[in-house]
Amino acid sequence: MEFQFTHNDVMHEFFWKLLNPLHRLIIPYPSAHDTNLRRLALLHTKCMNQPVFENSPKVTILGTSDQVGVALLRRLLAGDAQVFASRHVTSVPLTHSHLTWFTADLTQQPLILPNPTSVVFSTVNITLLPQHIPQLASQHVQHIIALSSTSVMTKSKSPNKKEQLEAQAIHRAEKELQKQCAAFGIAFTIFRPSLIYGYGLDLNITLLDNMIKRYSIFLFPGKGKGKRAPTHADDVAQVMLSAFINPISRNKIYSIEGGDVMTMRDIVTFLFHRYHKKPRIFQLESLPKIFEYFPFGPFNSETILRMERDMLFDDSQARSELGYDPRPFSLDY
């Protein structure tokens, strides 16, 4: 589908370019230094409930800088797997007897693995993955376990053109991944998590947490009644490992979400109480209109309006087939 851009779109682009450089000063993103410290602290924390894998399997991870990649790396090392992990400029400076780093830029070809592995875990943007399937097949990969996003469903009909194009790109990538895997005889498992958080490494709950910590105030366009089930990064890592050891997962797509259903207002109130602050939550009906003309950082009119909409997904298949059992909502950093 091609979009015809209107005068309003041009104005939005103008204000985006004008204001966007300011958003990093106003929005309290986690700093790169703090993020790396959190990654290292997590990886040096003993993983108590990870069973040891049989025969110390060799696996590859593409993407170890986000919260799921770090949690996955931690569990694989705790399970005595031999891990070959792609290195990024933000990767943690970790050394381990069972860990081999290699440099990979998935925006470029070719993707050469340092050692043949039958399984590849991918936490990178799924749109980067399909082009590399032929090369992975030539390196004897038999199973790809990849992260996608529920955005493919929630943003596919978004009035925001950028969001709609992103959702369409994810959908195309999922379809192309399945097509390429079928052509080369590789099994796939795709997970679509909802609102991932954990360890202070995400830009979902952690960003809200930092905003409340700094400004002690929060605005909703309505009552903040939209329901969510935030998914902890370690639960995502665990279910990806379940797919690794359970053949029933092959050639399937699973939606997954967290153990507690909460309204957005519940989540924000929880974060206020975390800092022993009285919740200062206000309703501003014009908020979506403001962000329609002045999109700022990760926020636009649609992200604001979604705070009033339920975004829940059926994860019963992951629960019944893979034993997925997500934890209640909690912050552990």
PDB file of N, CA and C in Angstrom, residues 9-23 162 293-297:
ATOM      1  N   ASP A   9       0.958  16.028   7.162  1.00  0.00           N
ATOM      2  CA  ASP A   9       2.120  15.148   7.294  1.00  0.00           C
ATOM      3  C   ASP A   9       3.415  15.939   7.175  1.00  0.00           C
ATOM      4  N   VAL A  10       3.438  16.885   6.252  1.00  0.00           N
ATOM      5  CA  VAL A  10       4.625  17.716   6.074  1.00  0.00           C
ATOM      6  C   VAL A  10       4.877  18.543   7.322  1.00  0.00           C
ATOM      7  N   MET A  11       3.813  19.098   7.902  1.00  0.00           N
ATOM      8  CA  MET A  11       3.956  19.885   9.131  1.00  0.00           C
ATOM      9  C   MET A  11       4.437  19.013  10.282  1.00  0.00           C
ATOM     10  N   HIS A  12       3.909  17.789  10.382  1.00  0.00           N
ATOM     11  CA  HIS A  12       4.347  16.868  11.433  1.00  0.00           C
ATOM     12  C   HIS A  12       5.844  16.596  11.293  1.00  0.00           C
ATOM     13  N   GLU A  13       6.273  16.364  10.050  1.00  0.00           N
ATOM     14  CA  GLU A  13       7.687  16.093   9.814  1.00  0.00           C
ATOM     15  C   GLU A  13       8.544  17.296  10.203  1.00  0.00           C
ATOM     16  N   PHE A  14       8.041  18.490   9.915  1.00  0.00           N
ATOM     17  CA  PHE A  14       8.774  19.707  10.274  1.00  0.00           C
ATOM     18  C   PHE A  14       8.943  19.809  11.789  1.00  0.00           C
ATOM     19  N   PHE A  15       7.840  19.615  12.530  1.00  0.00           N
ATOM     20  CA  PHE A  15       7.920  19.724  13.981  1.00  0.00           C
ATOM     21  C   PHE A  15       8.756  18.596  14.575  1.00  0.00           C
ATOM     22  N   TRP A  16       8.702  17.407  13.950  1.00  0.00           N
ATOM     23  CA  TRP A  16       9.523  16.292  14.416  1.00  0.00           C
ATOM     24  C   TRP A  16      11.004  16.653  14.326  1.00  0.00           C
ATOM     25  N   LYS A  17      11.407  17.188  13.177  1.00  0.00           N
ATOM     26  CA  LYS A  17      12.805  17.546  12.992  1.00  0.00           C
ATOM     27  C   LYS A  17      13.212  18.694  13.916  1.00  0.00           C
ATOM     28  N   LEU A  18      12.267  19.585  14.212  1.00  0.00           N
ATOM     29  CA  LEU A  18      12.553  20.723  15.076  1.00  0.00           C
ATOM     30  C   LEU A  18      12.697  20.310  16.536  1.00  0.00           C
ATOM     31  N   LEU A  19      11.789  19.427  16.993  1.00  0.00           N
ATOM     32  CA  LEU A  19      11.731  19.091  18.412  1.00  0.00           C
ATOM     33  C   LEU A  19      12.500  17.835  18.786  1.00  0.00           C
ATOM     34  N   ASN A  20      12.685  16.932  17.827  1.00  0.00           N
ATOM     35  CA  ASN A  20      13.273  15.647  18.162  1.00  0.00           C
ATOM     36  C   ASN A  20      14.626  15.735  18.856  1.00  0.00           C
ATOM     37  N   PRO A  21      15.524  16.676  18.455  1.00  0.00           N
ATOM     38  CA  PRO A  21      16.803  16.760  19.175  1.00  0.00           C
ATOM     39  C   PRO A  21      16.666  17.082  20.662  1.00  0.00           C
ATOM     40  N   LEU A  22      15.512  17.647  21.046  1.00  0.00           N
ATOM     41  CA  LEU A  22      15.324  18.018  22.447  1.00  0.00           C
ATOM     42  C   LEU A  22      14.839  16.867  23.317  1.00  0.00           C
ATOM     43  N   HIS A  23      14.277  15.815  22.674  1.00  0.00           N
ATOM     44  CA  HIS A  23      13.575  14.824  23.487  1.00  0.00           C
ATOM     45  C   HIS A  23      14.517  14.068  24.414  1.00  0.00           C
ATOM     46  N   LYS A 162       3.577   6.025  10.041  1.00  0.00           N
ATOM     47  CA  LYS A 162       4.855   5.416  10.397  1.00  0.00           C
ATOM     48  C   LYS A 162       4.635   4.100  11.134  1.00  0.00           C
ATOM     49  N   TYR A 293       0.305  16.960  16.608  1.00  0.00           N
ATOM     50  CA  TYR A 293       1.066  18.016  15.942  1.00  0.00           C
ATOM     51  C   TYR A 293       2.498  18.130  16.445  1.00  0.00           C
ATOM     52  N   PHE A 294       2.724  17.616  17.657  1.00  0.00           N
ATOM     53  CA  PHE A 294       4.069  17.700  18.222  1.00  0.00           C
ATOM     54  C   PHE A 294       4.521  16.325  18.724  1.00  0.00           C
ATOM     55  N   PRO A 295       4.693  15.346  17.811  1.00  0.00           N
ATOM     56  CA  PRO A 295       5.205  14.039  18.255  1.00  0.00           C
ATOM     57  C   PRO A 295       6.578  14.225  18.884  1.00  0.00           C
ATOM     58  N   PHE A 296       6.796  13.499  19.974  1.00  0.00           N
ATOM     59  CA  PHE A 296       7.993  13.780  20.777  1.00  0.00           C
ATOM     60  C   PHE A 296       8.632  12.482  21.230  1.00  0.00           C
ATOM     61  N   GLY A 297       9.871  12.247  20.789  1.00  0.00           N
ATOM     62  CA  GLY A 297      10.543  11.012  21.185  1.00  0.00           C
ATOM     63  C   GLY A 297       9.727   9.811  20.751  1.00  0.00           C
TER      64      GLY A 297
END
